[in-house]
PDB file of C-alpha atoms in Angstrom:
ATOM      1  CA  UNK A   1       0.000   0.000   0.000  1.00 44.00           C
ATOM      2  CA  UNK A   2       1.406   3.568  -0.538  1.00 47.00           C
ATOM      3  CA  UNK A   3       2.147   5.378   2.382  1.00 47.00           C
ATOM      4  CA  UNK A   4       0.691   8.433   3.309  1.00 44.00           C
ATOM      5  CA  UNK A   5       2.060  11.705   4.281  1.00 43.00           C
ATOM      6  CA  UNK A   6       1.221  14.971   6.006  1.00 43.00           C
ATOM      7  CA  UNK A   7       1.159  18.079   4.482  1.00 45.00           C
ATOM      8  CA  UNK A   8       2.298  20.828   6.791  1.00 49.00           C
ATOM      9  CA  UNK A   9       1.158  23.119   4.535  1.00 51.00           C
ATOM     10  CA  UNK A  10      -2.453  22.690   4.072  1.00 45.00           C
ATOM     11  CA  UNK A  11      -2.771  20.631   6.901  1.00 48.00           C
ATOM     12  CA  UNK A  12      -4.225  17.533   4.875  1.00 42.00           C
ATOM     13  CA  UNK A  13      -3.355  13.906   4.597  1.00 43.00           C
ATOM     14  CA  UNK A  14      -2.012  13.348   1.077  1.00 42.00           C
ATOM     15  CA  UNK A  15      -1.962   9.803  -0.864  1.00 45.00           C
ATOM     16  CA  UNK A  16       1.184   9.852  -3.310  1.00 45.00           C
ATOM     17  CA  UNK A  17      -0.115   9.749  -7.100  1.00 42.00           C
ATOM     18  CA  UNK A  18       0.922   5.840  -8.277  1.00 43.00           C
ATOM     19  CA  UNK A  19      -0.966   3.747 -10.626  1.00 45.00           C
ATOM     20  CA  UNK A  20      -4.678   2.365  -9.184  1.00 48.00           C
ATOM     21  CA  UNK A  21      -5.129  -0.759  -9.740  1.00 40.00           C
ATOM     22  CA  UNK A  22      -8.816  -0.275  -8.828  1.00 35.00           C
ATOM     23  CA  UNK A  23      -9.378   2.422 -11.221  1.00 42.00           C
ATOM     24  CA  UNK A  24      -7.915   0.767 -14.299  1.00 39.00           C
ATOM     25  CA  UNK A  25     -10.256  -2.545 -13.619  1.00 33.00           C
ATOM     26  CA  UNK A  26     -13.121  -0.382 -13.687  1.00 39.00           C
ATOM     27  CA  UNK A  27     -12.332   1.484 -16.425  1.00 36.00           C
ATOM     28  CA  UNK A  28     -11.325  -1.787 -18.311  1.00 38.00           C
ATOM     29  CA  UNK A  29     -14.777  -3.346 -16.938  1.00 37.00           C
ATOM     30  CA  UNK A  30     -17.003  -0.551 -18.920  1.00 34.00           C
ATOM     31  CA  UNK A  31     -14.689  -0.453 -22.173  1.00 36.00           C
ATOM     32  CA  UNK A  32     -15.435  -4.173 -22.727  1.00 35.00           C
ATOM     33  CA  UNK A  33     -19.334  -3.978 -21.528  1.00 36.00           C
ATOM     34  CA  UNK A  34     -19.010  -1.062 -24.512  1.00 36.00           C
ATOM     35  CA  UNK A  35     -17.566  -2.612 -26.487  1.00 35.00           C
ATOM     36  CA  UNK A  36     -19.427  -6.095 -26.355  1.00 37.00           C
ATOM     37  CA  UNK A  37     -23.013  -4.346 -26.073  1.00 44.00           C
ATOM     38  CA  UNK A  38     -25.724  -5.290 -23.715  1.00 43.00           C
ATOM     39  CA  UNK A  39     -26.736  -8.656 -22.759  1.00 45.00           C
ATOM     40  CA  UNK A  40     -29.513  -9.923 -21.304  1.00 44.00           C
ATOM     41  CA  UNK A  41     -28.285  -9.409 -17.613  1.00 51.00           C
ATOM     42  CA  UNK A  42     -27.796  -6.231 -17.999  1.00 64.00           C
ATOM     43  CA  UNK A  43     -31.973  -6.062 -17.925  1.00 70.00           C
ATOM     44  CA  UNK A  44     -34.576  -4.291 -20.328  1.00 79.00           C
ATOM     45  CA  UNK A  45     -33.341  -1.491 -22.407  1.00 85.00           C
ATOM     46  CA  UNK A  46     -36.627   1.143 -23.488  1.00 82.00           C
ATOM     47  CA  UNK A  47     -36.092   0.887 -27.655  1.00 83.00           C
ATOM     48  CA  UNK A  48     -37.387   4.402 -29.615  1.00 76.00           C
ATOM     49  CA  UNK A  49     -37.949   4.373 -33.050  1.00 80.00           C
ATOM     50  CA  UNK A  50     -34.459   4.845 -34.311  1.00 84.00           C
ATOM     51  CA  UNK A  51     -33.882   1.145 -32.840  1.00 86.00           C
ATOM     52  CA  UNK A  52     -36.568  -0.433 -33.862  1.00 90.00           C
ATOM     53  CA  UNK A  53     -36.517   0.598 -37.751  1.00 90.00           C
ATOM     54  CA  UNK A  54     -36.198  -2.136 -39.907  1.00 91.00           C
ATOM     55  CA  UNK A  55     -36.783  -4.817 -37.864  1.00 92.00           C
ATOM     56  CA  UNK A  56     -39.083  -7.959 -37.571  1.00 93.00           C
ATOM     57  CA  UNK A  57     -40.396 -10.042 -34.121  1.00 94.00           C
ATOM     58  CA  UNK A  58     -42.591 -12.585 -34.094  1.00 94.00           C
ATOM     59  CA  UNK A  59     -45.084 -13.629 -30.999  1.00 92.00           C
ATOM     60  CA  UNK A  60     -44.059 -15.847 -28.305  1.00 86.00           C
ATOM     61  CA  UNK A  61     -47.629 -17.410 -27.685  1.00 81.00           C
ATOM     62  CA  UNK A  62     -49.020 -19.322 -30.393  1.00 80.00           C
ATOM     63  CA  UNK A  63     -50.724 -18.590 -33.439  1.00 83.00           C
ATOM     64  CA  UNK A  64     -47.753 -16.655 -34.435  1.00 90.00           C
ATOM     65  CA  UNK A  65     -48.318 -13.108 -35.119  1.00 93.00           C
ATOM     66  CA  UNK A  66     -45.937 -10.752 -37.216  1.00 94.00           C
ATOM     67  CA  UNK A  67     -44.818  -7.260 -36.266  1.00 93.00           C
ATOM     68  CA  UNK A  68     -42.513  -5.405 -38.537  1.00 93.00           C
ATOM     69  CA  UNK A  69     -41.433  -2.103 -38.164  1.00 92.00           C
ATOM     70  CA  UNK A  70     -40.717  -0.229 -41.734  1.00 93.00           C
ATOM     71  CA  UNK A  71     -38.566   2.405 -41.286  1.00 89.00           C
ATOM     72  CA  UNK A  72     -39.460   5.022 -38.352  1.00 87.00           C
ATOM     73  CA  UNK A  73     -42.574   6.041 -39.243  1.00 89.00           C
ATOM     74  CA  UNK A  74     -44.631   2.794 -40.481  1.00 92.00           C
ATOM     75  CA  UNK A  75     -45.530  -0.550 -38.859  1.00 93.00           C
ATOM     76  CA  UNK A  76     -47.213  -3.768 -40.531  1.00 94.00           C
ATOM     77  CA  UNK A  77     -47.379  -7.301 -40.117  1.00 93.00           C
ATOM     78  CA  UNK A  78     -49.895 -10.421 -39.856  1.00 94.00           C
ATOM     79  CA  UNK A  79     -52.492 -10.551 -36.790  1.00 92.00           C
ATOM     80  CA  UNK A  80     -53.553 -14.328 -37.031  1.00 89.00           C
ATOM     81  CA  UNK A  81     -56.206 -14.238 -39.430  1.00 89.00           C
ATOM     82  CA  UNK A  82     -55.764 -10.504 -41.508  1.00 93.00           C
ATOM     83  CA  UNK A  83     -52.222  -8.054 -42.814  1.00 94.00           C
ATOM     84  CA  UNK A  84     -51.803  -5.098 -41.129  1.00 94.00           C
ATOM     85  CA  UNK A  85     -50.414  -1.967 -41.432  1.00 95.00           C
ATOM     86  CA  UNK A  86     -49.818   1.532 -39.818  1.00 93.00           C
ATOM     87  CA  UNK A  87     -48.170   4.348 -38.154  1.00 93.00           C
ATOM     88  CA  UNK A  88     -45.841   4.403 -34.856  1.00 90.00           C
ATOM     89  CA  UNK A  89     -45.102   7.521 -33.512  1.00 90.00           C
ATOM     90  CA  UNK A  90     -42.789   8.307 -30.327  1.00 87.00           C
ATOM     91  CA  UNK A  91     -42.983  11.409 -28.680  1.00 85.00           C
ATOM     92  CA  UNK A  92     -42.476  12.363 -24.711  1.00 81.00           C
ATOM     93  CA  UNK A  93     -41.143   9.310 -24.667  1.00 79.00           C
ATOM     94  CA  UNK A  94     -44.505   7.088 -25.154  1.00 85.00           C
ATOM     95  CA  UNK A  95     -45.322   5.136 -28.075  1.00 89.00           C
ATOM     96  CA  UNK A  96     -48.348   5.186 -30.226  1.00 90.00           C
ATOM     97  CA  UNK A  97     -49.105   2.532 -32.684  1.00 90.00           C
ATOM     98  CA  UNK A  98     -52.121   3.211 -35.106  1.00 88.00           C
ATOM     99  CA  UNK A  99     -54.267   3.362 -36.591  1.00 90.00           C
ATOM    100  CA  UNK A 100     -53.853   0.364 -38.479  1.00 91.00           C
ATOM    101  CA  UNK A 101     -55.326  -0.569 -41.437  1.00 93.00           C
ATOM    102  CA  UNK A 102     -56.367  -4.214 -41.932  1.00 92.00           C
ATOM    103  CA  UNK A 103     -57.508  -7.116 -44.492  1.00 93.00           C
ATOM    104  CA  UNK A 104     -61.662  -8.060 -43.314  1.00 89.00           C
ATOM    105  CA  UNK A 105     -60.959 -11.760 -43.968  1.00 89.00           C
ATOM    106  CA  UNK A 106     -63.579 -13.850 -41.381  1.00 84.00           C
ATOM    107  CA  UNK A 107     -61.639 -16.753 -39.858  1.00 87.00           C
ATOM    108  CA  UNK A 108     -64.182 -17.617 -36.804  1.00 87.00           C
ATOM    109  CA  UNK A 109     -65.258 -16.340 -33.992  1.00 85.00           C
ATOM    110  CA  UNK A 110     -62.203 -17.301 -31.949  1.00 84.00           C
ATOM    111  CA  UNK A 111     -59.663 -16.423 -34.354  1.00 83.00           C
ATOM    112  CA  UNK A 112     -61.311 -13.226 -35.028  1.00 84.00           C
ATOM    113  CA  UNK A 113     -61.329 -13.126 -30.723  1.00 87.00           C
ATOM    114  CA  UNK A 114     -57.612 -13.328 -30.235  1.00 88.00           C
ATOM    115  CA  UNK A 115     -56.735 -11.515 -33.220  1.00 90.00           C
ATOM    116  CA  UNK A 116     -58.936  -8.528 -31.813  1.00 91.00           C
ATOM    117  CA  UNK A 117     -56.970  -8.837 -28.447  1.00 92.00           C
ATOM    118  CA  UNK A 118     -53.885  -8.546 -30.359  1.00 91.00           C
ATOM    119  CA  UNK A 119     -54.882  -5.780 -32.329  1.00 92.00           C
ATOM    120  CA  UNK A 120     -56.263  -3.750 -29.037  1.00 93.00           C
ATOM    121  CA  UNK A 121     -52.454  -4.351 -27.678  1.00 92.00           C
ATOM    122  CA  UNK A 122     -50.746  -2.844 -30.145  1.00 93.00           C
ATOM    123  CA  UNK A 123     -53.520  -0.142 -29.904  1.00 92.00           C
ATOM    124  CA  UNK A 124     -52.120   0.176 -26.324  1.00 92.00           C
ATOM    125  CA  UNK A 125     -48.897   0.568 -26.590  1.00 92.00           C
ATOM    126  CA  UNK A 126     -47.083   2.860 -24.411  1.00 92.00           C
ATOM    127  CA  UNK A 127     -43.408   1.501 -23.677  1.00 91.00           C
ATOM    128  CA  UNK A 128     -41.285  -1.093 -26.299  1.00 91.00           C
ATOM    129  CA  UNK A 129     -38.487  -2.494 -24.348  1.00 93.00           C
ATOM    130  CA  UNK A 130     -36.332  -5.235 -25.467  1.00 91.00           C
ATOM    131  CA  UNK A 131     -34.551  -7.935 -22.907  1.00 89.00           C
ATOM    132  CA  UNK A 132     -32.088 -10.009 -25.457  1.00 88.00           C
ATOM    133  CA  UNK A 133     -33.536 -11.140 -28.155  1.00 89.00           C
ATOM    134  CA  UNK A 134     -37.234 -10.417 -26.810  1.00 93.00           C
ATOM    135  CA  UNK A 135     -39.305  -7.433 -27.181  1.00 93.00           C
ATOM    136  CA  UNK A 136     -41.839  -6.346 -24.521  1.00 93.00           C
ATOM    137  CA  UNK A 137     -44.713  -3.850 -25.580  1.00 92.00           C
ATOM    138  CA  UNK A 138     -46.433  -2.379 -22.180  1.00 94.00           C
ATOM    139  CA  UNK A 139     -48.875  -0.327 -21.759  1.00 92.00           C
ATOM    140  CA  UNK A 140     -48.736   3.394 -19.873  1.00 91.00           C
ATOM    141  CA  UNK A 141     -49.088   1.588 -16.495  1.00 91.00           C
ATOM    142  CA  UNK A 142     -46.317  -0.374 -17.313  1.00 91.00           C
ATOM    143  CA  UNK A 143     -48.544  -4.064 -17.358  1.00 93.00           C
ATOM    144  CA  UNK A 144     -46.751  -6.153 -20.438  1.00 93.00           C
ATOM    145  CA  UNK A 145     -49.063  -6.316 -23.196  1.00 93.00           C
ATOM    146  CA  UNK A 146     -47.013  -9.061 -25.045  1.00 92.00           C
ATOM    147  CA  UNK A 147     -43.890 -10.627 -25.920  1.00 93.00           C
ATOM    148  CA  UNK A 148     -41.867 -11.380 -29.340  1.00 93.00           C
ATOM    149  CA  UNK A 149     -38.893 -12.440 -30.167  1.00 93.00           C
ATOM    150  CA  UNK A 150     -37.106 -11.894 -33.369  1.00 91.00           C
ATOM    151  CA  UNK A 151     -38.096 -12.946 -36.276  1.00 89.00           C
ATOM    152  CA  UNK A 152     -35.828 -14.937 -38.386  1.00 76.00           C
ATOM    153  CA  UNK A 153     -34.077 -13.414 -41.829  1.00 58.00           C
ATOM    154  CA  UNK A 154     -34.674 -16.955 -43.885  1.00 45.00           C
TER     155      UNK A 154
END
């Protein structure tokens, strides 16, 4: 350990200036986090639309459900029975998705059901945050509204 020393001068105890060990390992510690991004561990990270553009997720829960995000500005994808396709806007740090447009093809009652419920998610949107490869919409309470994951480029 370095020693310390008095300063008669300004009456304070003085460490001499030699290399911290303890410094450079955290420094070192957040250049590689940097440099190897953020993993799941590192928990949810809130997305905008800049983040988001140009990418596709599918739905965790099954039938699968498409949710592509065209540029900034546009959204489309498949609901279960109909296409899709919209606006997304971000501003004071909420998200609004809609309105969407969408195909009227009947596919049951049930079908028709859960792709309603989907539909009145995305309508709900508040918060897109993505843990890994997952993404979490939520609404302005903060509830999750639904999980994807991303969709393959095949």
């Amino acid at each position: 350990m370095p020693r310390s020393y008095f300063d008669a001068q300004s009456q304070y105890l003085h460490q001499p200036h030699e290399p911290d060990m303890t410094r450079f390992l955290i420094c070192f510690s957040l250049l590689f986090s940097l440099v190897s991004g953020a993993s799941a561990a590192d928990g949810p990270v809130a997305m905008d639309q800049a983040t988001l553009a140009d990418t596709s997720w599918v739905t965790v829960q099954r039938p699968k459900r498409t949710l592509q995000f065209v540029g900034t500005e546009s959204v489309r994808g498949y609901a279960g029975c109909n296409n899709f396709r919209g606006s997304i806007k971000f501003a004071d740090g909420l998200f609004e998705i809609g309105p969407l447009a969408m195909t009227r093809k009947f596919c049951g009652a049930q079908a028709n059901k859960a792709e309603s419920q989907f539909v009145n998610n995305l309508g709900n949107t508040a918060g897109i945050f993505r843990l890994g490869n997952v993404l979490e919409l939520h609404d302005q309470e903060g509830a999750t509204l639904m999980q994807l994951t991303e969709a393959s480029n095949k």
